[in-house]
Amino acid sequence: MGGREVYEKLERCLSCVRERTEFVPKAAVVLGSGLGDYAGAIRTEAEVPYGEIEGFPVSTVPGHDGRFIFGWVDKTPVVCMKGRVHYYEGYDMADVVLPIRLMKLLGADTLLLTNAAGGINTDFRAGDLMLIKDHISVFVPNPLIGENIDPLGTRFPDMSQVYDRELQDQIKEKAAELGIPLREGVYAQLTGPSYESPAEIRMLRMLGCDAVGMSTVVEAIAARHCGLRVCGISCISNLAAGMSQKALDHKEVQEAADRAAPLFRKLVTESVKAFGSKGWTAG
Ligand code: HPA
């Protein structure tokens, strides 16, 4: 897809959503595995199933029921993505990041990305939550490849501080208040859908990665390109390949993420509330 086509598709998606709701979100939240039932924490104003949005990529992964949920978390107007699309499903990278750009056009200025991830750091345990400090994107195609979409952002966007310091501080503050231990680290995205080999995990550890997954980084890059403030939290659903005696199994990974969900949900809720309660400095 050329840049113009990508933008035109985005505008069509925008008008499809706008035919269904006029709600203007401030914060955007992408719900990863384990947070599927987060919607309960939102005073819902409108729901828009992805299938009703012309051209919108619809997830094929079991357990990723796809819809936008618009509503309030305390005083913060939010749009939540229940279900995301992954590159391994076979979509163009432009489609994988389309929802992020759409949430920006809907009015969001802040993005919280969540995911389930494999723990690489040997101090981590299944069920830990990790604040994403930085990422490694070099194992997946860059979502900005192709003609630049000038109305969204610049050709060569800076990535020296993808994960906003102020948002990180707010999340850390909330975790401390809630008594939730919060790890910090570098998240690497690989394409999947196969899990990594033990040798790949050793390589990633040598490169300074603390957690690995199949999403999030390309979304963060597209989000920074279009000027969203970004933060991210991983739920360490399992120790990565080779770190335990067990083979990796999607269902077990998902169940482990579900077990960590209550704390994850609390932290996301309190963080989103905090995002709405403080004025922004420029950025
Ligand atoms: N590897 C990649 N993605 C994942 C993992 C993993 O171990 N766990 C959850 N998502």
PDB file of C-alpha atoms and ligand atoms in Angstrom:
ATOM      1  CA  MET A   1       0.000   0.000   0.000  1.00  0.00           C
ATOM      2  CA  GLY A   2       1.222   3.498  -0.833  1.00  0.00           C
ATOM      3  CA  GLY A   3       1.142   6.276   1.753  1.00  0.00           C
ATOM      4  CA  ARG A   4      -1.950   7.884   0.224  1.00  0.00           C
ATOM      5  CA  GLU A   5      -3.866   4.574   0.246  1.00  0.00           C
ATOM      6  CA  VAL A   6      -2.914   3.932   3.861  1.00  0.00           C
ATOM      7  CA  TYR A   7      -4.164   7.380   4.853  1.00  0.00           C
ATOM      8  CA  GLU A   8      -7.373   7.085   2.830  1.00  0.00           C
ATOM      9  CA  LYS A   9      -8.134   3.738   4.458  1.00  0.00           C
ATOM     10  CA  LEU A  10      -7.528   5.321   7.847  1.00  0.00           C
ATOM     11  CA  GLU A  11      -9.962   8.133   7.012  1.00  0.00           C
ATOM     12  CA  ARG A  12     -12.611   5.606   5.932  1.00  0.00           C
ATOM     13  CA  CYS A  13     -12.159   3.738   9.218  1.00  0.00           C
ATOM     14  CA  LEU A  14     -12.431   7.033  11.080  1.00  0.00           C
ATOM     15  CA  SER A  15     -15.747   7.910   9.462  1.00  0.00           C
ATOM     16  CA  CYS A  16     -17.086   4.382  10.114  1.00  0.00           C
ATOM     17  CA  VAL A  17     -16.321   4.797  13.813  1.00  0.00           C
ATOM     18  CA  ARG A  18     -17.677   8.345  13.850  1.00  0.00           C
ATOM     19  CA  GLU A  19     -20.994   7.110  12.401  1.00  0.00           C
ATOM     20  CA  ARG A  20     -21.262   4.967  15.530  1.00  0.00           C
ATOM     21  CA  THR A  21     -19.933   7.259  18.260  1.00  0.00           C
ATOM     22  CA  GLU A  22     -18.852  10.868  18.775  1.00  0.00           C
ATOM     23  CA  PHE A  23     -16.894   9.920  21.905  1.00  0.00           C
ATOM     24  CA  VAL A  24     -13.498  11.642  22.045  1.00  0.00           C
ATOM     25  CA  PRO A  25     -10.929   9.666  24.066  1.00  0.00           C
ATOM     26  CA  LYS A  26      -7.872  11.110  25.766  1.00  0.00           C
ATOM     27  CA  ALA A  27      -6.153   7.845  26.617  1.00  0.00           C
ATOM     28  CA  ALA A  28      -5.900   4.800  24.374  1.00  0.00           C
ATOM     29  CA  VAL A  29      -5.280   1.361  25.873  1.00  0.00           C
ATOM     30  CA  VAL A  30      -4.350  -1.811  24.021  1.00  0.00           C
ATOM     31  CA  LEU A  31      -5.369  -4.837  26.056  1.00  0.00           C
ATOM     32  CA  GLY A  32      -3.076  -7.827  25.741  1.00  0.00           C
ATOM     33  CA  SER A  33      -3.680 -11.427  26.795  1.00  0.00           C
ATOM     34  CA  GLY A  34      -5.061 -11.685  30.283  1.00  0.00           C
ATOM     35  CA  LEU A  35      -6.701  -8.267  30.125  1.00  0.00           C
ATOM     36  CA  GLY A  36      -9.506  -9.341  27.831  1.00  0.00           C
ATOM     37  CA  ASP A  37     -12.161  -8.748  30.467  1.00  0.00           C
ATOM     38  CA  TYR A  38     -10.773  -5.355  31.445  1.00  0.00           C
ATOM     39  CA  ALA A  39     -13.870  -3.777  29.929  1.00  0.00           C
ATOM     40  CA  GLY A  40     -15.559  -4.246  33.321  1.00  0.00           C
ATOM     41  CA  ALA A  41     -13.411  -1.394  34.683  1.00  0.00           C
ATOM     42  CA  ILE A  42     -14.825   1.053  32.112  1.00  0.00           C
ATOM     43  CA  ARG A  43     -18.109   2.957  32.264  1.00  0.00           C
ATOM     44  CA  THR A  44     -18.914   2.103  28.686  1.00  0.00           C
ATOM     45  CA  GLU A  45     -20.411   4.717  26.360  1.00  0.00           C
ATOM     46  CA  ALA A  46     -20.079   2.828  23.086  1.00  0.00           C
ATOM     47  CA  GLU A  47     -18.653  -0.360  21.629  1.00  0.00           C
ATOM     48  CA  VAL A  48     -17.577  -0.766  18.031  1.00  0.00           C
ATOM     49  CA  PRO A  49     -16.720  -4.304  16.857  1.00  0.00           C
ATOM     50  CA  TYR A  50     -13.787  -4.266  14.454  1.00  0.00           C
ATOM     51  CA  GLY A  51     -15.890  -6.189  11.944  1.00  0.00           C
ATOM     52  CA  GLU A  52     -18.148  -3.127  11.540  1.00  0.00           C
ATOM     53  CA  ILE A  53     -15.242  -0.913  10.476  1.00  0.00           C
ATOM     54  CA  GLU A  54     -14.679  -1.032   6.732  1.00  0.00           C
ATOM     55  CA  GLY A  55     -11.222  -2.390   5.919  1.00  0.00           C
ATOM     56  CA  PHE A  56     -10.218  -2.829   9.568  1.00  0.00           C
ATOM     57  CA  PRO A  57      -8.006  -5.878  10.191  1.00  0.00           C
ATOM     58  CA  VAL A  58      -9.892  -8.485  12.224  1.00  0.00           C
ATOM     59  CA  SER A  59      -7.884 -10.753  14.538  1.00  0.00           C
ATOM     60  CA  THR A  60      -7.902 -14.498  13.948  1.00  0.00           C
ATOM     61  CA  VAL A  61      -6.317 -15.515  17.281  1.00  0.00           C
ATOM     62  CA  PRO A  62      -8.599 -17.416  19.651  1.00  0.00           C
ATOM     63  CA  GLY A  63      -9.202 -15.346  22.772  1.00  0.00           C
ATOM     64  CA  HIS A  64      -8.742 -12.058  20.888  1.00  0.00           C
ATOM     65  CA  ASP A  65     -12.345 -10.897  20.574  1.00  0.00           C
ATOM     66  CA  GLY A  66     -11.987  -7.679  18.611  1.00  0.00           C
ATOM     67  CA  ARG A  67     -13.734  -4.421  19.464  1.00  0.00           C
ATOM     68  CA  PHE A  68     -13.144  -0.834  20.513  1.00  0.00           C
ATOM     69  CA  ILE A  69     -14.646   0.091  23.848  1.00  0.00           C
ATOM     70  CA  PHE A  70     -15.257   3.786  24.471  1.00  0.00           C
ATOM     71  CA  GLY A  71     -15.973   5.076  27.945  1.00  0.00           C
ATOM     72  CA  TRP A  72     -14.703   6.472  31.204  1.00  0.00           C
ATOM     73  CA  VAL A  73     -12.170   5.231  33.710  1.00  0.00           C
ATOM     74  CA  ASP A  74     -12.995   7.636  36.525  1.00  0.00           C
ATOM     75  CA  LYS A  75     -12.590  11.050  34.846  1.00  0.00           C
ATOM     76  CA  THR A  76     -10.423   9.885  31.946  1.00  0.00           C
ATOM     77  CA  PRO A  77     -12.145   9.383  28.588  1.00  0.00           C
ATOM     78  CA  VAL A  78     -10.625   6.237  27.086  1.00  0.00           C
ATOM     79  CA  VAL A  79     -10.730   4.049  24.053  1.00  0.00           C
ATOM     80  CA  CYS A  80      -9.692   0.450  24.680  1.00  0.00           C
ATOM     81  CA  MET A  81      -8.736  -2.068  22.070  1.00  0.00           C
ATOM     82  CA  LYS A  82     -10.035  -5.429  23.156  1.00  0.00           C
ATOM     83  CA  GLY A  83      -7.951  -7.615  20.902  1.00  0.00           C
ATOM     84  CA  ARG A  84      -5.146  -6.521  18.628  1.00  0.00           C
ATOM     85  CA  VAL A  85      -3.891  -7.838  15.312  1.00  0.00           C
ATOM     86  CA  HIS A  86      -0.473  -9.417  15.049  1.00  0.00           C
ATOM     87  CA  TYR A  87       1.953  -9.399  12.152  1.00  0.00           C
ATOM     88  CA  TYR A  88       2.128 -13.221  12.251  1.00  0.00           C
ATOM     89  CA  GLU A  89      -1.523 -13.355  11.221  1.00  0.00           C
ATOM     90  CA  GLY A  90      -0.376 -12.290   7.790  1.00  0.00           C
ATOM     91  CA  TYR A  91      -1.470  -8.659   7.649  1.00  0.00           C
ATOM     92  CA  ASP A  92       0.521  -5.876   6.051  1.00  0.00           C
ATOM     93  CA  MET A  93       2.438  -4.000   8.711  1.00  0.00           C
ATOM     94  CA  ALA A  94       0.396  -0.912   7.731  1.00  0.00           C
ATOM     95  CA  ASP A  95      -2.751  -2.802   8.814  1.00  0.00           C
ATOM     96  CA  VAL A  96      -1.134  -4.015  12.036  1.00  0.00           C
ATOM     97  CA  VAL A  97      -0.570  -0.402  13.141  1.00  0.00           C
ATOM     98  CA  LEU A  98      -3.745   1.056  11.608  1.00  0.00           C
ATOM     99  CA  PRO A  99      -5.690   0.795  14.894  1.00  0.00           C
ATOM    100  CA  ILE A 100      -3.029   2.829  16.706  1.00  0.00           C
ATOM    101  CA  ARG A 101      -3.193   5.589  14.112  1.00  0.00           C
ATOM    102  CA  LEU A 102      -6.973   5.470  14.181  1.00  0.00           C
ATOM    103  CA  MET A 103      -7.044   6.021  17.957  1.00  0.00           C
ATOM    104  CA  LYS A 104      -4.822   9.063  17.445  1.00  0.00           C
ATOM    105  CA  LEU A 105      -7.242  10.444  14.828  1.00  0.00           C
ATOM    106  CA  LEU A 106     -10.124   9.758  17.214  1.00  0.00           C
ATOM    107  CA  GLY A 107      -8.488  12.216  19.619  1.00  0.00           C
ATOM    108  CA  ALA A 108      -6.257  10.181  21.933  1.00  0.00           C
ATOM    109  CA  ASP A 109      -2.971  11.771  23.015  1.00  0.00           C
ATOM    110  CA  THR A 110      -1.665   9.008  25.306  1.00  0.00           C
ATOM    111  CA  LEU A 111      -1.248   5.310  24.617  1.00  0.00           C
ATOM    112  CA  LEU A 112      -0.835   2.485  27.133  1.00  0.00           C
ATOM    113  CA  LEU A 113       0.303  -0.755  25.507  1.00  0.00           C
ATOM    114  CA  THR A 114      -0.051  -4.027  27.376  1.00  0.00           C
ATOM    115  CA  ASN A 115       0.978  -7.550  26.481  1.00  0.00           C
ATOM    116  CA  ALA A 116       1.857 -10.985  27.765  1.00  0.00           C
ATOM    117  CA  ALA A 117       5.552 -11.710  27.343  1.00  0.00           C
ATOM    118  CA  GLY A 118       8.148 -14.349  27.956  1.00  0.00           C
ATOM    119  CA  GLY A 119      10.610 -13.463  30.719  1.00  0.00           C
ATOM    120  CA  ILE A 120      14.275 -13.496  29.670  1.00  0.00           C
ATOM    121  CA  ASN A 121      15.784 -11.793  32.708  1.00  0.00           C
ATOM    122  CA  THR A 122      16.750 -14.597  35.101  1.00  0.00           C
ATOM    123  CA  ASP A 123      15.383 -12.620  38.085  1.00  0.00           C
ATOM    124  CA  PHE A 124      11.864 -12.638  36.613  1.00  0.00           C
ATOM    125  CA  ARG A 125       9.084 -15.050  37.578  1.00  0.00           C
ATOM    126  CA  ALA A 126       5.835 -15.954  35.835  1.00  0.00           C
ATOM    127  CA  GLY A 127       3.168 -13.485  36.953  1.00  0.00           C
ATOM    128  CA  ASP A 128       5.554 -10.524  37.317  1.00  0.00           C
ATOM    129  CA  LEU A 129       4.571  -7.200  35.784  1.00  0.00           C
ATOM    130  CA  MET A 130       7.264  -5.285  33.881  1.00  0.00           C
ATOM    131  CA  LEU A 131       7.282  -1.622  32.959  1.00  0.00           C
ATOM    132  CA  ILE A 132       8.711  -1.296  29.446  1.00  0.00           C
ATOM    133  CA  LYS A 133      11.695   1.094  29.549  1.00  0.00           C
ATOM    134  CA  ASP A 134      12.836   0.589  25.969  1.00  0.00           C
ATOM    135  CA  HIS A 135      12.546  -1.881  23.136  1.00  0.00           C
ATOM    136  CA  ILE A 136      14.408  -3.751  20.415  1.00  0.00           C
ATOM    137  CA  SER A 137      12.626  -3.665  17.072  1.00  0.00           C
ATOM    138  CA  VAL A 138      15.290  -5.007  14.739  1.00  0.00           C
ATOM    139  CA  PHE A 139      13.776  -8.493  14.404  1.00  0.00           C
ATOM    140  CA  VAL A 140      10.536  -7.233  12.830  1.00  0.00           C
ATOM    141  CA  PRO A 141       9.963  -5.013   9.774  1.00  0.00           C
ATOM    142  CA  ASN A 142       9.658  -1.346  10.652  1.00  0.00           C
ATOM    143  CA  PRO A 143       6.004  -0.259  10.357  1.00  0.00           C
ATOM    144  CA  LEU A 144       7.062   3.057   8.796  1.00  0.00           C
ATOM    145  CA  ILE A 145       8.689   1.449   5.733  1.00  0.00           C
ATOM    146  CA  GLY A 146       7.146   2.794   2.539  1.00  0.00           C
ATOM    147  CA  GLU A 147       6.132   6.262   1.485  1.00  0.00           C
ATOM    148  CA  ASN A 148       5.925   8.518   4.548  1.00  0.00           C
ATOM    149  CA  ILE A 149       2.426   9.558   5.569  1.00  0.00           C
ATOM    150  CA  ASP A 150       3.126  13.249   6.067  1.00  0.00           C
ATOM    151  CA  PRO A 151      -0.174  14.139   7.793  1.00  0.00           C
ATOM    152  CA  LEU A 152       0.750  11.639  10.526  1.00  0.00           C
ATOM    153  CA  GLY A 153       4.395  12.406  11.129  1.00  0.00           C
ATOM    154  CA  THR A 154       7.896  12.965   9.923  1.00  0.00           C
ATOM    155  CA  ARG A 155       9.991  10.621   7.717  1.00  0.00           C
ATOM    156  CA  PHE A 156      12.714   9.999  10.299  1.00  0.00           C
ATOM    157  CA  PRO A 157      11.096  10.108  13.730  1.00  0.00           C
ATOM    158  CA  ASP A 158      13.264  10.135  16.842  1.00  0.00           C
ATOM    159  CA  MET A 159      13.113   6.980  18.985  1.00  0.00           C
ATOM    160  CA  SER A 160      15.493   8.002  21.766  1.00  0.00           C
ATOM    161  CA  GLN A 161      12.686   8.089  24.355  1.00  0.00           C
ATOM    162  CA  VAL A 162       9.809   5.975  23.048  1.00  0.00           C
ATOM    163  CA  TYR A 163       8.368   5.240  26.487  1.00  0.00           C
ATOM    164  CA  ASP A 164       7.461   8.560  28.080  1.00  0.00           C
ATOM    165  CA  ARG A 165       9.294   9.282  31.345  1.00  0.00           C
ATOM    166  CA  GLU A 166       6.401  11.128  32.938  1.00  0.00           C
ATOM    167  CA  LEU A 167       3.995   8.266  32.191  1.00  0.00           C
ATOM    168  CA  GLN A 168       6.536   5.750  33.513  1.00  0.00           C
ATOM    169  CA  ASP A 169       6.793   7.738  36.743  1.00  0.00           C
ATOM    170  CA  GLN A 170       3.023   7.785  37.117  1.00  0.00           C
ATOM    171  CA  ILE A 171       2.800   4.016  36.605  1.00  0.00           C
ATOM    172  CA  LYS A 172       5.616   3.417  39.097  1.00  0.00           C
ATOM    173  CA  GLU A 173       3.907   5.686  41.623  1.00  0.00           C
ATOM    174  CA  LYS A 174       0.605   3.824  41.226  1.00  0.00           C
ATOM    175  CA  ALA A 175       2.304   0.415  41.496  1.00  0.00           C
ATOM    176  CA  ALA A 176       3.979   1.527  44.731  1.00  0.00           C
ATOM    177  CA  GLU A 177       0.673   2.833  46.135  1.00  0.00           C
ATOM    178  CA  LEU A 178      -1.053  -0.449  45.278  1.00  0.00           C
ATOM    179  CA  GLY A 179       1.814  -2.521  46.695  1.00  0.00           C
ATOM    180  CA  ILE A 180       2.351  -4.173  43.304  1.00  0.00           C
ATOM    181  CA  PRO A 181       5.997  -5.081  42.668  1.00  0.00           C
ATOM    182  CA  LEU A 182       6.907  -3.703  39.253  1.00  0.00           C
ATOM    183  CA  ARG A 183       9.906  -4.923  37.279  1.00  0.00           C
ATOM    184  CA  GLU A 184      11.475  -2.773  34.588  1.00  0.00           C
ATOM    185  CA  GLY A 185      13.125  -3.788  31.376  1.00  0.00           C
ATOM    186  CA  VAL A 186      13.683  -3.911  27.656  1.00  0.00           C
ATOM    187  CA  TYR A 187      11.074  -5.665  25.503  1.00  0.00           C
ATOM    188  CA  ALA A 188      11.988  -7.275  22.191  1.00  0.00           C
ATOM    189  CA  GLN A 189       9.427  -8.062  19.520  1.00  0.00           C
ATOM    190  CA  LEU A 190       9.927 -11.057  17.259  1.00  0.00           C
ATOM    191  CA  THR A 191       7.448 -11.930  14.539  1.00  0.00           C
ATOM    192  CA  GLY A 192       6.282 -15.276  15.951  1.00  0.00           C
ATOM    193  CA  PRO A 193       4.098 -17.246  15.638  1.00  0.00           C
ATOM    194  CA  SER A 194       6.576 -19.907  16.718  1.00  0.00           C
ATOM    195  CA  TYR A 195       8.028 -19.328  20.150  1.00  0.00           C
ATOM    196  CA  GLU A 196      11.764 -18.728  20.346  1.00  0.00           C
ATOM    197  CA  SER A 197      14.421 -21.410  20.630  1.00  0.00           C
ATOM    198  CA  PRO A 198      16.631 -21.542  23.754  1.00  0.00           C
ATOM    199  CA  ALA A 199      19.573 -20.288  21.653  1.00  0.00           C
ATOM    200  CA  GLU A 200      17.506 -17.312  20.492  1.00  0.00           C
ATOM    201  CA  ILE A 201      16.619 -16.527  24.092  1.00  0.00           C
ATOM    202  CA  ARG A 202      20.321 -16.646  25.079  1.00  0.00           C
ATOM    203  CA  MET A 203      21.048 -14.297  22.164  1.00  0.00           C
ATOM    204  CA  LEU A 204      18.309 -11.887  23.244  1.00  0.00           C
ATOM    205  CA  ARG A 205      19.641 -11.921  26.812  1.00  0.00           C
ATOM    206  CA  MET A 206      23.119 -11.051  25.560  1.00  0.00           C
ATOM    207  CA  LEU A 207      21.581  -8.168  23.636  1.00  0.00           C
ATOM    208  CA  GLY A 208      20.078  -6.767  26.818  1.00  0.00           C
ATOM    209  CA  CYS A 209      16.476  -7.931  26.447  1.00  0.00           C
ATOM    210  CA  ASP A 210      14.449  -8.670  29.558  1.00  0.00           C
ATOM    211  CA  ALA A 211      11.226  -9.867  27.914  1.00  0.00           C
ATOM    212  CA  VAL A 212      10.086 -11.083  24.514  1.00  0.00           C
ATOM    213  CA  GLY A 213       6.787 -11.072  22.686  1.00  0.00           C
ATOM    214  CA  MET A 214       5.058 -10.834  19.333  1.00  0.00           C
ATOM    215  CA  SER A 215       3.460  -7.382  19.499  1.00  0.00           C
ATOM    216  CA  THR A 216       3.799  -3.901  20.963  1.00  0.00           C
ATOM    217  CA  VAL A 217       7.051  -2.589  19.478  1.00  0.00           C
ATOM    218  CA  VAL A 218       5.685  -1.844  16.010  1.00  0.00           C
ATOM    219  CA  GLU A 219       2.666  -0.230  17.666  1.00  0.00           C
ATOM    220  CA  ALA A 220       4.948   1.915  19.815  1.00  0.00           C
ATOM    221  CA  ILE A 221       6.927   3.038  16.750  1.00  0.00           C
ATOM    222  CA  ALA A 222       3.789   3.974  14.794  1.00  0.00           C
ATOM    223  CA  ALA A 223       2.463   5.750  17.880  1.00  0.00           C
ATOM    224  CA  ARG A 224       5.601   7.864  18.322  1.00  0.00           C
ATOM    225  CA  HIS A 225       5.559   8.647  14.598  1.00  0.00           C
ATOM    226  CA  CYS A 226       2.091  10.199  14.937  1.00  0.00           C
ATOM    227  CA  GLY A 227       2.931  11.996  18.176  1.00  0.00           C
ATOM    228  CA  LEU A 228       1.217   9.847  20.802  1.00  0.00           C
ATOM    229  CA  ARG A 229       2.794   9.659  24.236  1.00  0.00           C
ATOM    230  CA  VAL A 230       3.540   6.012  24.850  1.00  0.00           C
ATOM    231  CA  CYS A 231       3.967   3.691  27.808  1.00  0.00           C
ATOM    232  CA  GLY A 232       3.809  -0.065  28.154  1.00  0.00           C
ATOM    233  CA  ILE A 233       3.426  -2.839  30.706  1.00  0.00           C
ATOM    234  CA  SER A 234       4.183  -6.515  30.122  1.00  0.00           C
ATOM    235  CA  CYS A 235       2.758  -9.370  32.092  1.00  0.00           C
ATOM    236  CA  ILE A 236       5.466 -12.022  32.289  1.00  0.00           C
ATOM    237  CA  SER A 237       3.289 -15.022  31.581  1.00  0.00           C
ATOM    238  CA  ASN A 238       6.112 -17.572  31.377  1.00  0.00           C
ATOM    239  CA  LEU A 239       9.841 -17.958  31.518  1.00  0.00           C
ATOM    240  CA  ALA A 240      11.151 -17.873  27.949  1.00  0.00           C
ATOM    241  CA  ALA A 241      12.209 -20.999  26.052  1.00  0.00           C
ATOM    242  CA  GLY A 242      14.951 -23.054  27.666  1.00  0.00           C
ATOM    243  CA  MET A 243      14.615 -21.369  31.067  1.00  0.00           C
ATOM    244  CA  SER A 244      12.406 -24.042  32.537  1.00  0.00           C
ATOM    245  CA  GLN A 245      11.915 -27.745  31.881  1.00  0.00           C
ATOM    246  CA  LYS A 246       8.582 -27.085  30.230  1.00  0.00           C
ATOM    247  CA  ALA A 247       7.740 -26.706  26.544  1.00  0.00           C
ATOM    248  CA  LEU A 248       5.780 -23.546  25.729  1.00  0.00           C
ATOM    249  CA  ASP A 249       2.098 -23.904  25.092  1.00  0.00           C
ATOM    250  CA  HIS A 250      -0.197 -21.030  24.033  1.00  0.00           C
ATOM    251  CA  LYS A 251      -3.050 -22.155  26.263  1.00  0.00           C
ATOM    252  CA  GLU A 252      -0.833 -22.354  29.339  1.00  0.00           C
ATOM    253  CA  VAL A 253       0.726 -18.977  28.521  1.00  0.00           C
ATOM    254  CA  GLN A 254      -2.752 -17.487  28.287  1.00  0.00           C
ATOM    255  CA  GLU A 255      -3.883 -19.111  31.534  1.00  0.00           C
ATOM    256  CA  ALA A 256      -0.822 -17.759  33.351  1.00  0.00           C
ATOM    257  CA  ALA A 257      -1.599 -14.280  32.011  1.00  0.00           C
ATOM    258  CA  ASP A 258      -5.202 -14.700  33.205  1.00  0.00           C
ATOM    259  CA  ARG A 259      -3.969 -15.537  36.713  1.00  0.00           C
ATOM    260  CA  ALA A 260      -1.976 -12.302  36.843  1.00  0.00           C
ATOM    261  CA  ALA A 261      -4.925 -10.353  35.440  1.00  0.00           C
ATOM    262  CA  PRO A 262      -6.399  -8.953  38.679  1.00  0.00           C
ATOM    263  CA  LEU A 263      -3.199  -7.078  39.613  1.00  0.00           C
ATOM    264  CA  PHE A 264      -2.584  -6.115  36.004  1.00  0.00           C
ATOM    265  CA  ARG A 265      -6.121  -4.725  35.767  1.00  0.00           C
ATOM    266  CA  LYS A 266      -5.697  -2.708  38.974  1.00  0.00           C
ATOM    267  CA  LEU A 267      -2.450  -1.186  37.773  1.00  0.00           C
ATOM    268  CA  VAL A 268      -3.887  -0.318  34.357  1.00  0.00           C
ATOM    269  CA  THR A 269      -6.984   1.262  35.922  1.00  0.00           C
ATOM    270  CA  GLU A 270      -5.065   3.392  38.408  1.00  0.00           C
ATOM    271  CA  SER A 271      -2.523   4.430  35.773  1.00  0.00           C
ATOM    272  CA  VAL A 272      -5.229   5.491  33.311  1.00  0.00           C
ATOM    273  CA  LYS A 273      -6.928   7.497  36.074  1.00  0.00           C
ATOM    274  CA  ALA A 274      -3.626   9.222  36.760  1.00  0.00           C
ATOM    275  CA  PHE A 275      -3.141  10.019  33.056  1.00  0.00           C
ATOM    276  CA  GLY A 276      -6.417  11.923  33.069  1.00  0.00           C
ATOM    277  CA  SER A 277      -5.777  13.801  36.277  1.00  0.00           C
ATOM    278  CA  LYS A 278      -2.532  15.563  35.438  1.00  0.00           C
ATOM    279  CA  GLY A 279      -1.912  18.265  32.894  1.00  0.00           C
ATOM    280  CA  TRP A 280       0.685  17.518  30.258  1.00  0.00           C
ATOM    281  CA  THR A 281       3.980  19.155  29.760  1.00  0.00           C
ATOM    282  CA  ALA A 282       4.863  19.622  26.104  1.00  0.00           C
ATOM    283  CA  GLY A 283       5.847  16.466  24.293  1.00  0.00           C
TER     284      GLY A 283
HETATM  285  N1  HPA B   1       7.721 -15.701  23.594  1.00  0.00           N
HETATM  286  C1  HPA B   1       7.089 -14.881  22.730  1.00  0.00           C
HETATM  287  N2  HPA B   1       5.914 -14.333  22.963  1.00  0.00           N
HETATM  288  C2  HPA B   1       5.313 -14.611  24.128  1.00  0.00           C
HETATM  289  C3  HPA B   1       5.906 -15.453  25.081  1.00  0.00           C
HETATM  290  C4  HPA B   1       7.171 -16.026  24.797  1.00  0.00           C
HETATM  291  O1  HPA B   1       7.757 -16.780  25.581  1.00  0.00           O
HETATM  292  N3  HPA B   1       5.050 -15.505  26.133  1.00  0.00           N
HETATM  293  C5  HPA B   1       3.979 -14.721  25.824  1.00  0.00           C
HETATM  294  N4  HPA B   1       4.145 -14.169  24.611  1.00  0.00           N
END
